[in-house]
Short mmCIF file of C-alpha atoms in Angstrom, two decimals:
data_model
loop_
_atom_site.label_atom_id
_atom_site.label_comp_id
_atom_site.label_asym_id
_atom_site.label_seq_id
_atom_site.Cartn_x
_atom_site.Cartn_y
_atom_site.Cartn_z
CA MET A 39 -122.04 86.18 112.21
CA VAL A 40 -124.18 87.28 115.16
CA LYS A 41 -127.49 89.06 114.69
CA VAL A 42 -128.15 91.92 117.10
CA GLU A 43 -131.67 93.29 117.45
CA PHE A 44 -132.76 96.38 119.31
CA LEU A 45 -136.08 96.17 121.12
CA GLY A 46 -138.77 98.65 122.13
CA PRO A 47 -137.85 102.32 121.87
CA ILE A 48 -134.36 101.85 120.37
CA ALA A 49 -135.07 103.06 116.85
CA LYS A 50 -132.57 100.88 115.04
CA GLU A 51 -132.82 98.03 112.55
CA PRO A 52 -131.15 94.69 113.38
CA ILE A 53 -127.47 94.42 112.47
CA GLU A 54 -125.11 91.52 111.72
CA LEU A 55 -121.78 91.61 113.54
CA ASP A 56 -118.67 89.46 113.31
CA ILE A 57 -118.07 89.10 117.06
CA SER A 58 -117.43 86.17 119.41
CA SER A 59 -118.34 87.50 122.86
CA LEU A 60 -120.60 90.00 124.60
CA LYS A 61 -117.46 91.91 125.49
CA GLU A 62 -116.90 92.61 121.80
CA LEU A 63 -120.51 93.71 121.45
CA ALA A 64 -120.00 96.07 124.39
CA GLU A 65 -116.96 97.58 122.68
CA PHE A 66 -118.96 98.01 119.48
CA MET A 67 -121.84 99.73 121.24
CA GLN A 68 -119.60 102.07 123.16
CA LYS A 69 -118.17 103.38 119.89
CA ASP A 70 -121.65 104.26 118.57
CA LYS A 71 -122.89 107.61 119.85
CA ASP A 72 -126.57 106.52 119.89
CA LEU A 73 -126.04 103.01 121.19
CA LYS A 74 -123.62 104.00 123.94
CA GLU A 75 -126.44 105.48 125.95
CA TRP A 76 -128.61 102.40 125.60
CA ALA A 77 -125.69 100.19 126.68
CA GLU A 78 -125.83 101.91 130.06
CA ASN A 79 -129.33 100.81 130.95
CA SER A 80 -130.20 97.86 128.72
CA ALA A 81 -130.25 94.18 129.54
CA VAL A 82 -129.03 91.57 127.05
CA ALA A 83 -130.50 88.28 125.91
CA VAL A 84 -128.84 85.66 123.76
CA ASN A 85 -131.32 83.49 121.86
CA ASP A 86 -134.08 84.84 124.14
CA THR A 87 -132.35 84.05 127.42
CA ILE A 88 -131.18 86.94 129.61
CA VAL A 89 -127.39 86.83 130.09
CA SER A 90 -125.54 88.78 132.75
CA ASP A 91 -121.98 87.56 132.19
CA ILE A 92 -120.00 89.91 129.98
CA GLU A 93 -117.54 87.09 129.20
CA TYR A 94 -120.35 85.07 127.58
CA LYS A 95 -119.08 83.56 124.27
CA LEU A 96 -121.12 84.04 121.11
CA LYS A 97 -121.18 81.57 118.27
CA ASN A 98 -122.13 81.84 114.63
CA GLY A 99 -125.89 82.23 114.21
CA ASP A 100 -126.54 83.52 117.76
CA ARG A 101 -129.22 86.15 118.12
CA VAL A 102 -128.60 88.90 120.65
CA SER A 103 -131.40 91.19 121.88
CA ILE A 104 -130.87 94.54 123.53
CA LEU A 105 -133.64 95.28 126.05
CA PRO A 106 -133.95 98.90 127.21
CA PRO A 107 -135.69 99.92 130.49
CA VAL A 108 -139.18 98.46 130.77
CA CYS A 109 -142.53 99.63 132.07
CA GLY A 110 -145.37 97.18 131.62
CA GLY A 111 -148.76 97.47 133.25
CA MET B 298 -150.54 84.32 129.44
CA GLU B 299 -152.82 86.29 127.13
CA LEU B 300 -151.84 89.18 124.85
CA TYR B 301 -154.48 91.35 123.22
CA SER B 302 -154.31 93.99 120.57
CA GLY B 303 -155.68 97.13 122.27
CA PRO B 304 -157.65 97.42 125.56
CA LEU B 305 -158.46 94.35 127.65
CA ASN B 306 -161.98 93.05 128.14
CA VAL B 307 -161.54 92.95 131.91
CA ASP B 308 -165.04 91.61 132.64
CA GLU B 309 -164.60 88.62 130.35
CA ILE B 310 -161.07 87.79 131.50
CA VAL B 311 -161.75 88.12 135.24
CA SER B 312 -164.98 86.13 134.94
CA ARG B 313 -163.20 83.30 133.13
CA TRP B 314 -160.28 83.17 135.60
CA HIS B 315 -162.72 83.27 138.52
CA LYS B 316 -164.47 80.18 137.12
CA GLU B 317 -161.07 78.52 136.79
CA ALA B 318 -160.29 79.27 140.44
CA ALA B 319 -163.59 77.70 141.55
CA ALA B 320 -163.00 74.64 139.32
CA GLN B 321 -159.54 74.20 140.90
CA ASN B 322 -161.15 74.21 144.36
CA CYS B 323 -159.08 77.23 145.34
CA GLY B 324 -160.35 79.55 148.07
CA ALA B 325 -158.44 82.71 147.18
CA PHE B 326 -158.51 84.59 143.88
CA ILE B 327 -156.75 87.94 143.59
CA THR B 328 -156.62 90.18 140.55
CA PHE B 329 -154.58 93.30 139.89
CA VAL B 330 -155.94 95.48 137.09
CA GLY B 331 -153.95 98.34 135.56
CA ILE B 332 -156.10 101.18 134.21
CA ILE B 333 -154.83 104.03 132.01
CA ARG B 334 -154.99 107.29 133.95
CA LYS B 335 -155.60 110.74 132.52
CA GLU B 336 -152.36 112.63 133.08
CA ASN B 337 -150.77 115.63 131.41
CA LYS B 338 -151.68 115.68 127.71
CA ILE B 339 -151.80 111.93 127.23
CA GLU B 340 -154.54 110.54 124.95
CA ALA B 341 -153.54 106.92 125.42
CA LEU B 342 -150.63 104.72 126.40
CA SER B 343 -149.10 102.36 123.90
CA PHE B 344 -147.15 99.15 124.51
CA ASP B 345 -144.51 97.11 122.72
CA ILE B 346 -143.97 93.56 123.96
CA TYR B 347 -141.15 91.17 123.22
CA GLU B 348 -143.14 87.97 123.48
CA PRO B 349 -140.45 85.23 123.58
CA ILE B 350 -138.81 86.61 126.72
CA LEU B 351 -142.13 87.59 128.31
CA LYS B 352 -143.25 83.99 127.85
CA LYS B 353 -140.14 82.67 129.58
CA TRP B 354 -140.52 85.17 132.37
CA PHE B 355 -144.12 84.08 132.83
CA GLU B 356 -143.32 80.35 132.71
CA ASN B 357 -140.71 80.89 135.39
CA TRP B 358 -143.38 82.54 137.58
CA GLN B 359 -145.79 79.73 136.81
CA GLN B 360 -143.19 77.30 138.26
CA LYS B 361 -142.61 79.48 141.30
CA ALA B 362 -146.35 79.67 141.96
CA LYS B 363 -146.82 75.94 141.44
CA ALA B 364 -144.21 75.21 144.13
CA LYS B 365 -146.52 77.08 146.54
CA GLY B 366 -149.65 75.31 145.31
CA ALA B 367 -150.83 78.38 143.41
CA THR B 368 -151.37 79.49 139.81
CA VAL B 369 -150.53 82.87 138.26
CA LYS B 370 -152.37 84.42 135.32
CA MET B 371 -151.55 87.40 133.16
CA ALA B 372 -153.11 89.42 130.35
CA HIS B 373 -151.60 92.48 128.66
CA ALA B 374 -152.46 94.86 125.87
CA VAL B 375 -150.25 95.42 122.80
CA GLY B 376 -150.51 98.77 121.00
CA ASP B 377 -152.70 101.68 122.06
CA VAL B 378 -154.95 101.73 125.13
CA PRO B 379 -157.00 104.91 125.64
CA ILE B 380 -157.55 106.66 128.98
CA GLY B 381 -159.98 104.83 131.28
CA LYS B 382 -159.37 101.46 129.61
CA SER B 383 -157.28 98.64 131.07
CA SER B 384 -153.92 97.45 129.77
CA TYR B 385 -152.91 94.82 132.31
CA ILE B 386 -154.39 92.14 134.55
CA SER B 387 -152.46 89.74 136.67
CA ALA B 388 -153.99 87.22 139.03
CA VAL B 389 -153.15 84.59 141.61
CA ILE B 390 -155.32 81.55 142.28
CA SER B 391 -154.43 79.76 145.51
CA PRO B 392 -155.98 77.48 148.11
CA LYS B 393 -154.40 79.71 150.79
CA ARG B 394 -155.01 83.37 151.48
CA ARG B 395 -151.48 84.23 152.69
CA VAL B 396 -149.83 82.63 149.65
CA ALA B 397 -152.16 84.56 147.35
CA LEU B 398 -151.54 87.94 149.03
CA GLU B 399 -147.77 87.50 149.05
CA LEU B 400 -147.56 86.16 145.49
CA ILE B 401 -149.64 88.92 143.92
CA ASP B 402 -147.30 91.52 145.42
CA GLU B 403 -144.09 89.82 144.26
CA PHE B 404 -145.58 88.92 140.88
CA VAL B 405 -146.76 92.46 140.08
CA GLU B 406 -143.53 94.07 141.32
CA ASP B 407 -141.33 91.69 139.33
CA PHE B 408 -143.57 92.25 136.32
CA LYS B 409 -142.99 96.00 136.57
CA ALA B 410 -139.23 95.51 136.86
CA ASN B 411 -138.53 92.65 134.47
CA ALA B 412 -141.30 91.96 131.97
CA PRO B 413 -140.01 92.99 128.50
CA ILE B 414 -142.70 95.57 127.81
CA TRP B 415 -142.12 99.16 126.74
CA LYS B 416 -144.53 101.96 127.40
CA TYR B 417 -145.17 105.08 125.33
CA ASP B 418 -147.31 108.11 126.00
CA VAL B 419 -149.51 108.91 123.02
CA ILE B 420 -149.63 112.69 122.62
CA GLU B 421 -151.18 114.26 119.51
CA GLY B 422 -151.11 110.84 117.89
CA LYS B 423 -147.36 110.40 118.46
CA ARG B 424 -145.68 107.75 120.64
CA VAL B 425 -143.20 109.10 123.19
CA TYR B 426 -141.16 106.53 125.15
CA ALA B 427 -142.00 106.78 128.88
CA LYS B 428 -138.31 106.87 129.76
CA GLU B 429 -138.58 108.42 133.23
CA ARG B 430 -141.13 105.82 134.35
CA SER B 431 -139.15 102.86 132.99
CA THR B 432 -136.88 100.56 134.96
CA PRO B 433 -133.66 98.91 133.76
CA MET B 434 -134.16 95.13 133.88
CA ASN B 435 -132.13 92.80 136.10
CA GLY B 436 -128.68 92.54 134.54
CA ALA B 437 -128.98 95.88 132.73
CA GLY B 438 -125.80 97.79 131.98
CA ILE B 439 -123.48 94.84 131.33
CA LEU B 440 -122.63 96.28 127.93
CA SER B 441 -121.57 99.62 129.42
CA ARG B 442 -118.01 100.42 130.44
CA SER B 443 -118.94 100.27 134.12
CA GLY B 444 -120.65 96.93 133.59
CA GLN B 445 -117.33 95.20 132.93
CA MET C 251 -170.10 97.89 151.84
CA GLU C 252 -172.56 95.44 150.30
CA LEU C 253 -174.21 92.49 152.02
CA TYR C 254 -176.06 89.85 150.01
CA SER C 255 -178.28 86.97 151.00
CA GLY C 256 -176.49 83.89 149.62
CA PRO C 257 -173.66 83.69 147.05
CA LEU C 258 -172.18 86.82 145.50
CA ASN C 259 -172.56 87.71 141.84
CA VAL C 260 -168.82 88.26 141.46
CA ASP C 261 -168.95 89.23 137.77
CA GLU C 262 -171.48 91.97 138.37
CA ILE C 263 -169.76 93.36 141.48
CA VAL C 264 -166.21 93.33 140.08
CA SER C 265 -167.38 94.87 136.79
CA ARG C 266 -169.15 97.69 138.62
CA TRP C 267 -166.18 98.43 140.93
CA HIS C 268 -163.82 98.34 137.95
CA LYS C 269 -165.91 101.03 136.23
CA GLU C 270 -165.77 103.06 139.44
CA ALA C 271 -161.96 102.77 139.51
CA ALA C 272 -161.74 104.01 135.91
CA ALA C 273 -164.15 106.87 136.65
CA GLN C 274 -162.00 107.89 139.64
CA ASN C 275 -158.95 108.06 137.35
CA CYS C 276 -157.21 105.42 139.45
CA GLY C 277 -154.54 103.25 137.87
CA ALA C 278 -154.63 100.28 140.24
CA PHE C 279 -157.62 98.10 141.06
CA ILE C 280 -157.12 94.97 143.16
CA THR C 281 -159.78 92.48 144.17
CA PHE C 282 -159.62 89.57 146.58
CA VAL C 283 -162.36 86.97 146.08
CA GLY C 284 -163.09 84.24 148.63
CA ILE C 285 -164.48 81.04 147.09
CA ILE C 286 -166.02 78.15 149.08
CA ARG C 287 -163.75 75.11 148.84
CA LYS C 288 -164.86 71.50 148.90
CA GLU C 289 -163.42 70.07 152.12
CA ASN C 290 -164.40 67.13 154.32
CA LYS C 291 -168.15 66.61 154.21
CA ILE C 292 -169.08 70.24 153.83
CA GLU C 293 -172.02 71.07 151.52
CA ALA C 294 -171.81 74.79 152.02
CA LEU C 295 -170.55 77.42 154.41
CA SER C 296 -172.95 79.69 156.21
CA PHE C 297 -172.37 83.16 157.65
CA ASP C 298 -173.85 85.33 160.38
CA ILE C 299 -172.98 89.02 160.31
CA TYR C 300 -173.44 91.67 162.96
CA GLU C 301 -173.98 94.59 160.65
CA PRO C 302 -173.69 97.64 162.98
CA ILE C 303 -170.14 96.79 164.05
CA LEU C 304 -169.13 95.59 160.59
CA LYS C 305 -170.26 98.94 159.23
CA LYS C 306 -168.12 100.81 161.77
CA TRP C 307 -165.16 98.55 161.05
CA PHE C 308 -165.56 99.26 157.34
CA GLU C 309 -165.99 103.02 157.78
CA ASN C 310 -162.79 103.06 159.80
CA TRP C 311 -160.99 101.34 156.92
CA GLN C 312 -162.55 103.75 154.45
CA GLN C 313 -160.93 106.60 156.42
CA LYS C 314 -157.58 104.82 156.56
CA ALA C 315 -157.67 104.22 152.80
CA LYS C 316 -158.72 107.83 152.09
CA ALA C 317 -155.68 109.11 153.98
CA LYS C 318 -153.57 107.23 151.41
CA GLY C 319 -155.61 108.48 148.45
CA ALA C 320 -157.30 105.11 148.01
CA THR C 321 -160.78 103.59 148.35
CA VAL C 322 -161.70 100.20 149.83
CA LYS C 323 -164.73 98.15 148.81
CA MET C 324 -166.30 95.09 150.38
CA ALA C 325 -169.09 92.63 149.65
CA HIS C 326 -170.06 89.63 151.79
CA ALA C 327 -172.65 86.89 151.79
CA VAL C 328 -175.13 86.29 154.62
CA GLY C 329 -176.50 82.76 155.08
CA ASP C 330 -175.54 79.73 153.02
CA VAL C 331 -173.00 79.73 150.19
CA PRO C 332 -172.52 76.38 148.39
CA ILE C 333 -169.17 74.92 147.34
CA GLY C 334 -167.63 76.66 144.32
CA LYS C 335 -169.55 79.88 144.91
CA SER C 336 -168.08 83.08 146.36
CA SER C 337 -168.81 84.55 149.78
CA TYR C 338 -166.49 87.52 149.97
CA ILE C 339 -164.93 90.21 147.80
CA SER C 340 -162.77 93.03 148.98
CA ALA C 341 -161.10 95.55 146.74
CA VAL C 342 -158.75 98.51 146.74
CA ILE C 343 -158.90 101.31 144.20
CA SER C 344 -155.81 103.51 144.20
CA PRO C 345 -153.87 105.84 141.92
CA LYS C 346 -150.67 104.12 143.11
CA ARG C 347 -149.67 100.48 142.73
CA ARG C 348 -147.70 100.18 146.00
CA VAL C 349 -150.51 101.68 148.08
CA ALA C 350 -152.97 99.23 146.50
CA LEU C 351 -150.80 96.15 147.09
CA GLU C 352 -150.09 97.04 150.70
CA LEU C 353 -153.66 98.05 151.52
CA ILE C 354 -155.27 94.90 150.13
CA ASP C 355 -153.04 92.77 152.34
CA GLU C 356 -153.73 94.73 155.53
CA PHE C 357 -157.42 95.11 154.71
CA VAL C 358 -158.00 91.39 154.08
CA GLU C 359 -155.97 90.31 157.13
CA ASP C 360 -157.75 92.73 159.44
CA PHE C 361 -161.06 91.62 157.96
CA LYS C 362 -160.23 88.00 158.85
CA ALA C 363 -159.27 88.97 162.40
CA ASN C 364 -161.80 91.64 163.29
CA ALA C 365 -164.87 91.74 161.05
CA PRO C 366 -167.86 90.54 163.15
CA ILE C 367 -168.74 87.59 160.92
CA TRP C 368 -169.24 84.00 162.08
CA LYS C 369 -168.71 81.00 159.86
CA TYR C 370 -170.47 77.64 159.99
CA ASP C 371 -169.87 74.44 158.08
CA VAL C 372 -173.11 73.09 156.65
CA ILE C 373 -173.06 69.28 157.01
CA GLU C 374 -176.18 67.26 156.28
CA GLY C 375 -178.15 70.47 156.35
CA LYS C 376 -176.92 71.43 159.84
CA ARG C 377 -174.81 74.46 160.75
CA VAL C 378 -171.67 73.69 162.77
CA TYR C 379 -169.69 76.69 164.08
CA ALA C 380 -166.20 76.70 162.51
CA LYS C 381 -164.60 77.16 165.92
CA GLU C 382 -161.07 75.96 165.10
CA ARG C 383 -160.81 78.31 162.13
CA SER C 384 -162.12 81.33 164.03
CA THR C 385 -160.02 84.09 165.59
CA PRO C 386 -160.76 85.99 168.82
CA MET C 387 -161.22 89.67 167.93
CA ASN C 388 -158.95 92.44 169.20
CA GLY C 389 -159.81 92.96 172.86
CA ALA C 390 -161.22 89.45 173.30
CA GLY C 391 -161.11 87.88 176.75
CA ILE C 392 -161.66 91.00 178.83
CA LEU C 393 -164.63 89.34 180.52
CA SER C 394 -162.55 86.33 181.58
CA ARG C 395 -160.79 86.04 184.93
CA SER C 396 -157.39 86.42 183.24
CA GLY C 397 -158.60 89.49 181.36
CA GLN C 398 -158.84 91.52 184.54
CA MET D 288 -181.05 97.75 183.37
CA VAL D 289 -178.47 96.72 180.79
CA LYS D 290 -179.36 94.51 177.84
CA VAL D 291 -176.78 91.86 176.97
CA GLU D 292 -176.94 90.13 173.58
CA PHE D 293 -174.96 87.14 172.46
CA LEU D 294 -173.88 87.13 168.82
CA GLY D 295 -173.11 84.44 166.26
CA PRO D 296 -172.74 80.91 167.59
CA ILE D 297 -173.57 81.66 171.23
CA ALA D 298 -176.98 80.00 171.40
CA LYS D 299 -178.53 82.27 173.96
CA GLU D 300 -181.35 84.81 173.95
CA PRO D 301 -180.63 88.39 175.08
CA ILE D 302 -180.85 89.00 178.84
CA GLU D 303 -181.47 92.07 181.00
CA LEU D 304 -179.04 92.57 183.88
CA ASP D 305 -178.91 95.05 186.74
CA ILE D 306 -175.19 95.85 186.51
CA SER D 307 -173.14 99.04 186.36
CA SER D 308 -169.82 97.97 184.91
CA LEU D 309 -168.25 95.43 182.57
CA LYS D 310 -166.54 94.00 185.65
CA GLU D 311 -169.94 93.01 187.02
CA LEU D 312 -170.83 91.45 183.68
CA ALA D 313 -167.58 89.48 183.80
CA GLU D 314 -168.48 88.18 187.26
CA PHE D 315 -171.93 87.19 186.03
CA MET D 316 -170.56 85.33 183.00
CA GLN D 317 -167.95 83.49 185.03
CA LYS D 318 -170.70 82.05 187.22
CA ASP D 319 -172.55 80.63 184.21
CA LYS D 320 -171.13 77.29 183.05
CA ASP D 321 -171.94 77.93 179.37
CA LEU D 322 -171.01 81.61 179.25
CA LYS D 323 -167.74 81.17 181.15
CA GLU D 324 -166.12 79.58 178.12
CA TRP D 325 -167.30 82.34 175.78
CA ALA D 326 -165.96 84.97 178.19
CA GLU D 327 -162.47 83.59 177.52
CA ASN D 328 -162.42 84.36 173.81
CA SER D 329 -165.14 86.93 173.15
CA ALA D 330 -164.79 90.63 172.55
CA VAL D 331 -167.30 93.10 174.00
CA ALA D 332 -169.11 96.05 172.48
CA VAL D 333 -171.20 98.65 174.30
CA ASN D 334 -173.79 100.28 172.07
CA ASP D 335 -171.95 98.86 169.04
CA THR D 336 -168.54 100.17 169.96
CA ILE D 337 -165.82 97.70 170.93
CA VAL D 338 -164.63 98.29 174.51
CA SER D 339 -161.44 96.86 175.95
CA ASP D 340 -161.45 98.44 179.42
CA ILE D 341 -162.91 96.13 182.02
CA GLU D 342 -163.53 99.14 184.32
CA TYR D 343 -165.93 100.62 181.73
CA LYS D 344 -169.06 101.90 183.47
CA LEU D 345 -172.47 100.87 182.20
CA LYS D 346 -175.56 103.01 182.51
CA ASN D 347 -179.25 102.29 182.36
CA GLY D 348 -180.33 101.40 178.82
CA ASP D 349 -176.87 100.43 177.58
CA ARG D 350 -176.74 97.52 175.16
CA VAL D 351 -173.80 95.14 175.51
CA SER D 352 -172.85 92.68 172.73
CA ILE D 353 -170.72 89.60 173.24
CA LEU D 354 -168.70 88.80 170.09
CA PRO D 355 -167.20 85.30 169.91
CA PRO D 356 -164.22 84.41 167.63
CA VAL D 357 -164.81 85.46 164.03
CA CYS D 358 -164.07 84.01 160.61
CA GLY D 359 -165.36 86.04 157.69
CA GLY D 360 -164.41 85.50 154.09
#
């Protein structure tokens, strides 16, 4: 299982998904009306490292974070 | 990297970093302070921070600065910061003026674009995500259809 | 523009300017502090200032900054400043981050090249003009044979 | 008469000269062994305004400042 957590303004509790790649996560998010929009503009981290390869393989116990648009300062 | 609950004590932080710069025998010390402006009906701004990734982002900058003989510093508020108070300080300590002036610019701009911090307007006690002022991070959109 | 005999009280000056920035409802406040470095056999640096032209130079920058909605500030030491102490602070107060980052760079560089201030190394109590580190001002050399 | 003052590291007291242009001041400085060198790298102000036209006319009572290379900060 992979834990997916939604950061900042995405008002959603963490979920556990049975997926093995970011591509599968993308498919999951695109099916969810609320998450679809965030998929458009969010970055993704796996175990706290930003990943930009959609083919990235996920393994059991991985933690994925969804990071929406930022504005520090 | 220093995170504080609520407004920053700018005087204390800048004074301490200034002493550090002098102790390191560095000639140039630049600070950038972000102050909450009165705009529209805002009472305060509020911030969420995802610390593990912010820490990595900052450590990466620390390495980058080190390669140029410089040091970067950063302090940020978590939670509410009222109008007129400060939420953010970044600094560069460097033996060289040019390095310091160039680094502070890159450091602050990359902070704005890639530090995992989310900003909310506080209006009538409610937090409203500052969506229009926010920037998608590097690598954003890979989970969208067009990202594939 | 503030001139002080001897080292600057950086804490006091930065704190005061920071309050001014907040009072002006400006979101960005940048300071550049120049600290005396230990180098060679130097005990201190010493500065001469020609105030009338420095004042004009500064007023000209004040106008330039105003046209961009910003304010510039400057403090400098006159006379001796020992190692580890600060001789120079410049600052930009601006509603906008980009304006502040660009102005501080131009302001500090033009200061270095054109502010009528002369620097001396103090070695064994004697002032030695820092000739190699000094820059001819804009328009320099017009009184030379080649300037005509 | 025009008063000429030497700023910063130029170890020289102010002088009064009977000249009517910066060109004449240039000629004067080039004849002086010590001042010749400073003429190479100094800027010039008349009544506290930087002047970069060698043809600039001087009038009685003008105050000329010689500004050697600077290094504030």
